[in-house]
Short mmCIF file of C-alpha atoms and ligand atoms in Angstrom, two decimals:
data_model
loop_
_atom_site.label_atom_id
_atom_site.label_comp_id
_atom_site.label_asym_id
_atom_site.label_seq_id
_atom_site.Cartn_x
_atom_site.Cartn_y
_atom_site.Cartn_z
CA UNK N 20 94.25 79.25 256.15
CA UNK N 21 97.20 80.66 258.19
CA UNK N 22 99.56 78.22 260.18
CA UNK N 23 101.88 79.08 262.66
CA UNK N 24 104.44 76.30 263.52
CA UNK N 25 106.40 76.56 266.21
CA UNK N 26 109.48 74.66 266.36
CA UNK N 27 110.97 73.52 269.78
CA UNK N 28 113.95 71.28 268.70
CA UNK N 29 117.60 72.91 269.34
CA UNK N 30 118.68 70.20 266.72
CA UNK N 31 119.40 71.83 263.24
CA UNK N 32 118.16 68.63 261.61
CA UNK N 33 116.23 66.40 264.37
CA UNK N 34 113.40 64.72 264.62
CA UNK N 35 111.56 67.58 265.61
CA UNK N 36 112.15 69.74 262.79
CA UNK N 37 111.31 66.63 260.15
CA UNK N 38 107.77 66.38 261.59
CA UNK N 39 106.63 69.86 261.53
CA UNK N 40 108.07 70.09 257.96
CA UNK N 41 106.45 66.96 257.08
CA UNK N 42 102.78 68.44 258.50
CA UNK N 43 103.40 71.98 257.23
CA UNK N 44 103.96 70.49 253.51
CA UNK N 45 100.93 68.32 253.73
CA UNK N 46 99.03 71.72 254.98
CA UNK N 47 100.27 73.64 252.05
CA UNK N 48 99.29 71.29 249.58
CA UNK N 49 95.79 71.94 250.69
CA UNK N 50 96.71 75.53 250.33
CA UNK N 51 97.58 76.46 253.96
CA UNK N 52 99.77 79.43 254.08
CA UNK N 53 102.56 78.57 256.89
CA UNK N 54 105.33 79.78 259.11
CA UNK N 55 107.64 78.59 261.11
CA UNK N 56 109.43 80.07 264.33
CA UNK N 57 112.46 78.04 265.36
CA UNK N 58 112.46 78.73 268.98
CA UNK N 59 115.70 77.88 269.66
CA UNK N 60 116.72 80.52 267.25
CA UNK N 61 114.99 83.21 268.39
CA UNK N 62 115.65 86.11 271.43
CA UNK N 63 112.88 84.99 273.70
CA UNK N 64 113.28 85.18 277.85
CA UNK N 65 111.84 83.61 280.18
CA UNK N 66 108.90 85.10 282.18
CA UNK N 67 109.97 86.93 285.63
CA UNK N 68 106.49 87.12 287.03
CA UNK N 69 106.71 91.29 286.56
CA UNK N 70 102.83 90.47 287.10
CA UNK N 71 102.51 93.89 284.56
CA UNK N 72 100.28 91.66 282.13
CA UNK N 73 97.93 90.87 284.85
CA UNK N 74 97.36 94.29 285.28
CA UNK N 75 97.92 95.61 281.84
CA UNK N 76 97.80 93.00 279.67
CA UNK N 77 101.51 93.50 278.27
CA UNK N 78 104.58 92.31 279.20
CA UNK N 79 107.08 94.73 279.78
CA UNK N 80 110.17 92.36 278.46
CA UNK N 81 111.57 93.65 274.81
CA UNK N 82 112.45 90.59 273.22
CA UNK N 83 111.23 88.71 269.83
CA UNK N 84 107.80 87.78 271.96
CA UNK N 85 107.06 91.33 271.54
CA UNK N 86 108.47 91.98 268.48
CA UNK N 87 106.85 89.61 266.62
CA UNK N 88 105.77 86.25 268.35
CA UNK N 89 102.88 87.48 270.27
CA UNK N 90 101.21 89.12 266.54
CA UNK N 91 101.80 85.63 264.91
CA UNK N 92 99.87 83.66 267.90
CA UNK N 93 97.23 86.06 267.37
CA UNK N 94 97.20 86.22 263.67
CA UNK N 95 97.48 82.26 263.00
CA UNK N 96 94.30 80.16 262.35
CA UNK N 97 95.98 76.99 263.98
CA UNK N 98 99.40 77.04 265.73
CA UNK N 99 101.49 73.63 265.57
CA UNK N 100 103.28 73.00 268.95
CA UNK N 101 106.13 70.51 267.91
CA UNK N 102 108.56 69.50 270.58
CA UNK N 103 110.98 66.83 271.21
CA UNK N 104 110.35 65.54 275.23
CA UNK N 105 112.71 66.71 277.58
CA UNK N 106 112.38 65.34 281.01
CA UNK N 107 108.72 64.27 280.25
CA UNK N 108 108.01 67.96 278.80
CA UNK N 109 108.86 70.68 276.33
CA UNK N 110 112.47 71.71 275.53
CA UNK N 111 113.25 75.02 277.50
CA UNK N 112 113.39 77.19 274.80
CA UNK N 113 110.23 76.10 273.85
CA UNK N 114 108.95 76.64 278.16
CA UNK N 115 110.24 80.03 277.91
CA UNK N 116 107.75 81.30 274.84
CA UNK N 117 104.80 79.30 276.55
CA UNK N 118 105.32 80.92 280.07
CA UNK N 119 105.93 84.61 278.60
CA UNK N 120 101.41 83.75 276.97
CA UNK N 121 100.84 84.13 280.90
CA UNK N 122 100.76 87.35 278.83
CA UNK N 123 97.40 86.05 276.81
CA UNK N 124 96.35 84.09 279.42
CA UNK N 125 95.83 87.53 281.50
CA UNK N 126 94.56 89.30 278.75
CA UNK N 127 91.39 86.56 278.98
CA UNK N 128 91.26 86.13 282.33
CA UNK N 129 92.55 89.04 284.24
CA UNK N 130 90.97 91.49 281.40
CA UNK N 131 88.55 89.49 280.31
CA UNK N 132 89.05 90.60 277.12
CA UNK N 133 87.53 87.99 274.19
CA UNK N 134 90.35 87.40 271.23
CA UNK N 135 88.05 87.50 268.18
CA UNK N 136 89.95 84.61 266.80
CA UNK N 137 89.70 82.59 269.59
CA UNK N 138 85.78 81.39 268.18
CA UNK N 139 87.69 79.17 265.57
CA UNK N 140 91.65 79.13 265.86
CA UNK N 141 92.80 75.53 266.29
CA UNK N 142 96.19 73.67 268.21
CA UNK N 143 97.70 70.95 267.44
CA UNK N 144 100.58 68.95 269.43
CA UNK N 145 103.52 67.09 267.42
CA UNK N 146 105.63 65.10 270.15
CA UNK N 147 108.44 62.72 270.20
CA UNK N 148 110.56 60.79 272.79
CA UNK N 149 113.61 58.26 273.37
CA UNK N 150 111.66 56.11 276.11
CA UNK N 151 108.61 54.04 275.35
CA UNK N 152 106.93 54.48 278.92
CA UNK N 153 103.38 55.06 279.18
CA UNK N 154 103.33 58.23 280.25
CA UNK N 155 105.69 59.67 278.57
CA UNK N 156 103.97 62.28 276.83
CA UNK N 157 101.65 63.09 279.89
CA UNK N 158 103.20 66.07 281.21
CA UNK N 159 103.58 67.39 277.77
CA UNK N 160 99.75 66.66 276.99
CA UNK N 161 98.51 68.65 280.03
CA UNK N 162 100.86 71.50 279.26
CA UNK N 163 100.15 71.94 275.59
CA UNK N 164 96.36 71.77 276.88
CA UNK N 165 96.76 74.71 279.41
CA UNK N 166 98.81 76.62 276.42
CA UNK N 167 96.07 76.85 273.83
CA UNK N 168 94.10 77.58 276.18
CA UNK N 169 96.01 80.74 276.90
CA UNK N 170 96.17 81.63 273.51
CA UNK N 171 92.84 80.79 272.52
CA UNK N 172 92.99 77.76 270.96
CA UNK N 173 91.10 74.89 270.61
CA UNK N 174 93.61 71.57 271.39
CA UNK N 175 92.12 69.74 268.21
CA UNK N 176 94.86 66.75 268.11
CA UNK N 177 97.96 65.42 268.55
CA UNK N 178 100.11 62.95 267.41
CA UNK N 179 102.84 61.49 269.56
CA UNK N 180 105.92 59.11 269.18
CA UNK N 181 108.07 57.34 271.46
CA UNK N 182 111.20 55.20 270.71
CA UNK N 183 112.20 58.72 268.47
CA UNK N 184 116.08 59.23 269.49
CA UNK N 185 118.30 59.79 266.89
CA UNK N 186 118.56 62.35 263.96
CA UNK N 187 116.58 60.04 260.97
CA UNK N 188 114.61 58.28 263.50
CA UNK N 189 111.51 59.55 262.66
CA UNK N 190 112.13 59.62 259.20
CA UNK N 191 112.07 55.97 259.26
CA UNK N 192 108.83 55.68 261.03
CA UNK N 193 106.72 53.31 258.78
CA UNK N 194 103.09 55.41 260.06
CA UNK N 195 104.59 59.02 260.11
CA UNK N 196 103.21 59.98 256.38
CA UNK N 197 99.32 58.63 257.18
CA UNK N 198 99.67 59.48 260.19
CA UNK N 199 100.26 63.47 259.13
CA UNK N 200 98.22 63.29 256.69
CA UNK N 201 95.10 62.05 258.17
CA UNK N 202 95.96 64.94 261.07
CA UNK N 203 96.33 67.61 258.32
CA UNK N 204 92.81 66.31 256.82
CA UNK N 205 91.24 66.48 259.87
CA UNK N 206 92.54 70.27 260.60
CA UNK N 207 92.13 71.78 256.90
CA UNK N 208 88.16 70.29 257.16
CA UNK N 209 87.52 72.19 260.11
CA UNK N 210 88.27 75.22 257.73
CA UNK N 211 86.88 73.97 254.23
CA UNK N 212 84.33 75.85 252.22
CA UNK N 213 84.77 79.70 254.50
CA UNK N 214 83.65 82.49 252.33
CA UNK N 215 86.73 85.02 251.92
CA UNK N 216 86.17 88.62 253.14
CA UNK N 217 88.91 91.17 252.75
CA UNK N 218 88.37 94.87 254.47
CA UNK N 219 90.30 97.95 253.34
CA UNK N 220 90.59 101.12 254.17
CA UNK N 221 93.88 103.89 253.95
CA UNK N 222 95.56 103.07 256.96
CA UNK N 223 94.28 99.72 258.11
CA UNK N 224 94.13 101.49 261.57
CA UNK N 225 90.55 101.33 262.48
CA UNK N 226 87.59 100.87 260.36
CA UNK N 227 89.15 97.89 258.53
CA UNK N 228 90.53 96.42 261.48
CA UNK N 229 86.96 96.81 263.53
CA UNK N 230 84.86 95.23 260.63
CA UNK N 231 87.50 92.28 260.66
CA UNK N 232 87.04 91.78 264.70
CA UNK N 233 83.58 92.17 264.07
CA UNK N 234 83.23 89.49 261.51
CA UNK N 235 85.83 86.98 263.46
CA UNK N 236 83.57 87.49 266.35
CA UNK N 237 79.56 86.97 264.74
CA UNK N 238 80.69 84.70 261.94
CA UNK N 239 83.43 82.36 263.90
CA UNK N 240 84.09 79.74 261.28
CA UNK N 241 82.11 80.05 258.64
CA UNK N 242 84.11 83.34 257.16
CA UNK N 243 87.79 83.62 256.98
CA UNK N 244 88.32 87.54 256.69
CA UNK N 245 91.33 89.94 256.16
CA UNK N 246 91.76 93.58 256.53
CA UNK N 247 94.19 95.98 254.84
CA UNK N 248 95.52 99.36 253.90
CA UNK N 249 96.50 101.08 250.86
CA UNK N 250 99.28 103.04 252.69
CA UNK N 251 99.41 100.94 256.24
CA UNK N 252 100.20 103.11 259.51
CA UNK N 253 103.07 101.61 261.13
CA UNK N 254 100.54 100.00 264.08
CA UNK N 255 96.42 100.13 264.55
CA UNK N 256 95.16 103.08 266.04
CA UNK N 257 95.49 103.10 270.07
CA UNK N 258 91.80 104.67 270.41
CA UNK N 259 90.41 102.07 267.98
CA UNK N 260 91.75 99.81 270.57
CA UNK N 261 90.40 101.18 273.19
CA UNK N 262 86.97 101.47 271.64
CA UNK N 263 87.11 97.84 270.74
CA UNK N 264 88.21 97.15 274.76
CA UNK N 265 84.97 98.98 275.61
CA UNK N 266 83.06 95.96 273.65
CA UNK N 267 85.37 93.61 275.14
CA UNK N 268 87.15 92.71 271.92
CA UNK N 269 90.41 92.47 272.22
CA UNK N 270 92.82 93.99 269.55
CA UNK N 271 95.96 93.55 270.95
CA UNK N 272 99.04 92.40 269.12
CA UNK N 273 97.08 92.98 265.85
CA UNK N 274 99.29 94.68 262.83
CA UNK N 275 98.32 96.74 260.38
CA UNK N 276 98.68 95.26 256.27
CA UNK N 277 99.83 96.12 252.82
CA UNK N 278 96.32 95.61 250.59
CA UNK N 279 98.87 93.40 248.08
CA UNK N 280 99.48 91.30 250.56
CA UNK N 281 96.01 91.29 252.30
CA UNK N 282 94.81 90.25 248.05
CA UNK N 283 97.39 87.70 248.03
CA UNK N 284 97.15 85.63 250.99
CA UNK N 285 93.17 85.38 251.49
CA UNK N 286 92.48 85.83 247.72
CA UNK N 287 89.19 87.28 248.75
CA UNK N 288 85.74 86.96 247.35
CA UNK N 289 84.16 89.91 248.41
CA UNK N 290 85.90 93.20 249.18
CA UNK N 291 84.74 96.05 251.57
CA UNK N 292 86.14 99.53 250.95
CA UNK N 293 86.06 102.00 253.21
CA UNK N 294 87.36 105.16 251.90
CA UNK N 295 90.78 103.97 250.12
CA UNK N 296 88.68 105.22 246.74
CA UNK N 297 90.61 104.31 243.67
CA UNK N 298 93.86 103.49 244.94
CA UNK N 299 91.99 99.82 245.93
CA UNK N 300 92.45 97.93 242.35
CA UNK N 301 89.56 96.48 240.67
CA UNK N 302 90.19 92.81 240.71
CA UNK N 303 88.02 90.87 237.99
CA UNK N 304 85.37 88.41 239.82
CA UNK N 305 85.44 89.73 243.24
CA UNK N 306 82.39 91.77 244.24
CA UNK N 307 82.66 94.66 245.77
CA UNK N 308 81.05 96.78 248.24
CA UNK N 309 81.81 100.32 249.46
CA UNK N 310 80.78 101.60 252.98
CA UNK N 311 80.73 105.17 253.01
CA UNK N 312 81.99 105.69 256.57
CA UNK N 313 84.45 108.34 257.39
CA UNK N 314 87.72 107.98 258.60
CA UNK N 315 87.92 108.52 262.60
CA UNK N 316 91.56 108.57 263.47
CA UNK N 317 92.19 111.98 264.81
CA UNK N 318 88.66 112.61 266.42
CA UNK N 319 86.97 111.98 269.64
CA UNK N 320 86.23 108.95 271.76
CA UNK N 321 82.48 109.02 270.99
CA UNK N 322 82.87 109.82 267.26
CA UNK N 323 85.48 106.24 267.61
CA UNK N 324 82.26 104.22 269.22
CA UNK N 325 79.57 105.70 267.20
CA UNK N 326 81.69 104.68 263.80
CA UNK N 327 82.25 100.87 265.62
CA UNK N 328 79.01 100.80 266.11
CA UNK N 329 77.82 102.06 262.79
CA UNK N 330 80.59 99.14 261.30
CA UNK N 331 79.31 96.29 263.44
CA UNK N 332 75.81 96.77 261.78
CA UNK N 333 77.06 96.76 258.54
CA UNK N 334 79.32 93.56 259.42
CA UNK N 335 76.25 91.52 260.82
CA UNK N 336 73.97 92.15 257.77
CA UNK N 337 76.81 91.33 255.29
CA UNK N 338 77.44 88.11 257.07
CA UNK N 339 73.20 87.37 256.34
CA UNK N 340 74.40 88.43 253.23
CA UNK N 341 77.36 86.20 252.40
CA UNK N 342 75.80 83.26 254.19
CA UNK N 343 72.43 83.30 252.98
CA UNK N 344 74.63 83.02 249.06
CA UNK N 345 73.24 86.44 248.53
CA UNK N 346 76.60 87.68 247.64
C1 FMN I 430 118.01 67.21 277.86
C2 FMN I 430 117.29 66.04 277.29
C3 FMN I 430 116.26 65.46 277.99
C4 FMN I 430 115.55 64.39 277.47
N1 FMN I 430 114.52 63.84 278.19
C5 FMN I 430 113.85 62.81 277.68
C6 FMN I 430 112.78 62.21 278.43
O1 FMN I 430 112.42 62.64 279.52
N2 FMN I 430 112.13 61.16 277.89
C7 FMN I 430 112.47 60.67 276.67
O2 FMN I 430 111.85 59.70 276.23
N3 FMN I 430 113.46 61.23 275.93
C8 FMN I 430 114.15 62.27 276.41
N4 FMN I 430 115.16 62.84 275.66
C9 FMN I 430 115.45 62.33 274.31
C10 FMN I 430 114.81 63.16 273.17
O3 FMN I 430 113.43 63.37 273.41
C11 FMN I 430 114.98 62.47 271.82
O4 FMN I 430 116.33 62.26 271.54
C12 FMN I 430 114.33 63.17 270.66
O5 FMN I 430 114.33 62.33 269.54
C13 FMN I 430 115.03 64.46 270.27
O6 FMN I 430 114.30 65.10 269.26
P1 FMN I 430 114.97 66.13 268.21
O7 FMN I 430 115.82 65.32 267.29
O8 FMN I 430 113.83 66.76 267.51
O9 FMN I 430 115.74 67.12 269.02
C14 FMN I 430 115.90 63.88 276.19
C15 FMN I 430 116.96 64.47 275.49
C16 FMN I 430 117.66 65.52 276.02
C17 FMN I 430 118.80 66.14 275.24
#
């Protein structure tokens, strides 16, 4: 299971930054594989309502959202929204990354494109304040709500805690460990007992990407899937995309992955090659299938579609497969 934290806190060691740590370590001893993004540390601007993602579905502004925050949302299987409250919401720095997934949000709405990992990808809000009034974490509530939304999320929980003002304060909560950990229970559940799928092919361009969409999209939560290249291109392939858009699956912000790493993070059960021959290692107890499908980067719109076509059959009757314990 991938978790994306992100961290809204300017403070080096605040309150903040102890809770995320304290869920993300709970997470990983259920064998969560996580990452953080202090905001506060990163180049991100604010939106300036360009309006070029409502009608393209990118954002023209070249900052770390492009570089790499907008992949991470897309890639993570639940993103962790932790902020201290600042004038009953988020911390700026933390505004500025949820106002530039207007982005997302016109991707889905403008586009209507579907995010594949939308069908299962869960949020959760961390929030603490100095006050103790009632509403205190109102504003934050509706705006987190609105945010995974955007992303394509589903806002599975929160946990929230006022009278939190000074560095060590919520350190010395006396609920903050149960607390976590019956939040991290809840979340790792939701994800317990997927079947592990990993796709490879060369280039991880397009057939290994495709039959990972595909699988995201017909078998939600019940698979958690991977794909990979033996020799990566630096970025999927632009017609695969565009192929994909036809379906309205949306690829975008997807990167292409070393097989090593592919292996190492979803330690898959069954593999799927797709013409990366020998150079994809035999690993001992992992069944393996190979598709004989060939490669369609270089050639023609239609040869694209017929090939995602060909791969989405393939990736419904391996789901019967995998589900009915065949494999
Ligand atoms: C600019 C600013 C605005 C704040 N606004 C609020 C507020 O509206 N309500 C509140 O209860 N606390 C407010 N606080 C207090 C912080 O939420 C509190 O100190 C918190 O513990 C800081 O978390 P951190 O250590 O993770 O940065 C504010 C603090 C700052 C610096």
């Amino acid at each position: 299971m991938r978790i994306l934290g992100l961290q809204g806190s300017p403070r080096k060691k605040g309150n903040t930054r102890f809770l995320l740590d304290l869920f993300l370590e709970k997470a990983q001893e259920h064998g969560a594989h996580t990452r953080v993004v202090h905001v506060d540390e990163r180049h991100i601007l604010p939106c300036k309502e360009y309006t070029v993602c409502e009608k393209k579905g990118f954002c023209p502004i070249d900052d770390d959202m492009k570089k790499e925050i907008y992949a991470l949302l897309r890639e993570a299987e639940a993103v962790i929204l932790a902020t201290p409250i600042f004038f009953y919401n988020t911390t700026a720095q933390l505004k500025a990354l949820i106002d530039r997934c207007q982005t997302l949000w016109a991707r889905k709405y403008k586009l209507h494109l579907t995010d594949p990992g939308q069908k299962y990808r869960k949020g959760v809000l961390l929030a603490l304040g100095a006050t103790k009034g009632t509403n205190l974490f109102e504003g934050m509530k509706l705006t987190a709500k609105y945010f995974f939304d955007a992303i394509g999320a589903d806002f599975s929980g929160s946990l929230t805690y006022p009278r939190i003002e000074h560095p060590g304060d919520m350190e010395k909560h006396p609920t903050v460990h149960e607390d976590v950990k019956t939040v991290v229970q809840s979340l790792v559940s939701d994800f317990a007992g997927r079947r592990r799928i990993l796709f490879a092919c060369r280039e991880n361009a397009c057939r290994s990407q495709m039959a990972a969409a595909f699988t995201q999209c017909h078998a939600g939560d019940k698979i958690a899937v991977i794909s990979a290249g033996t020799r990566p291109a630096p970025a999927p392939d632009p017609m695969m995309i565009r192929a994909m858009q036809e379906k309205g699956i949306d690829m975008g912000f997807r990167k292409t992955r070393q097989l090593d790493d592919g292996i190492e993070s979803l330690n898959p059960e069954v593999i799927v090659t797709m013409g990366c021959g020998e150079e994809c290692p035999f690993l001992p107890g992992v069944m393996r299938q190979d598709w004989d499908l060939p490669d369609p980067v270089g050639q023609s719109l239609d040869v694209m579609r017929e090939i995602r076509d060909k791969i989405e059959k393939r990736v419904i009757s391996l789901i019967k497969e995998v589900s009915g314990g065949i494999l």
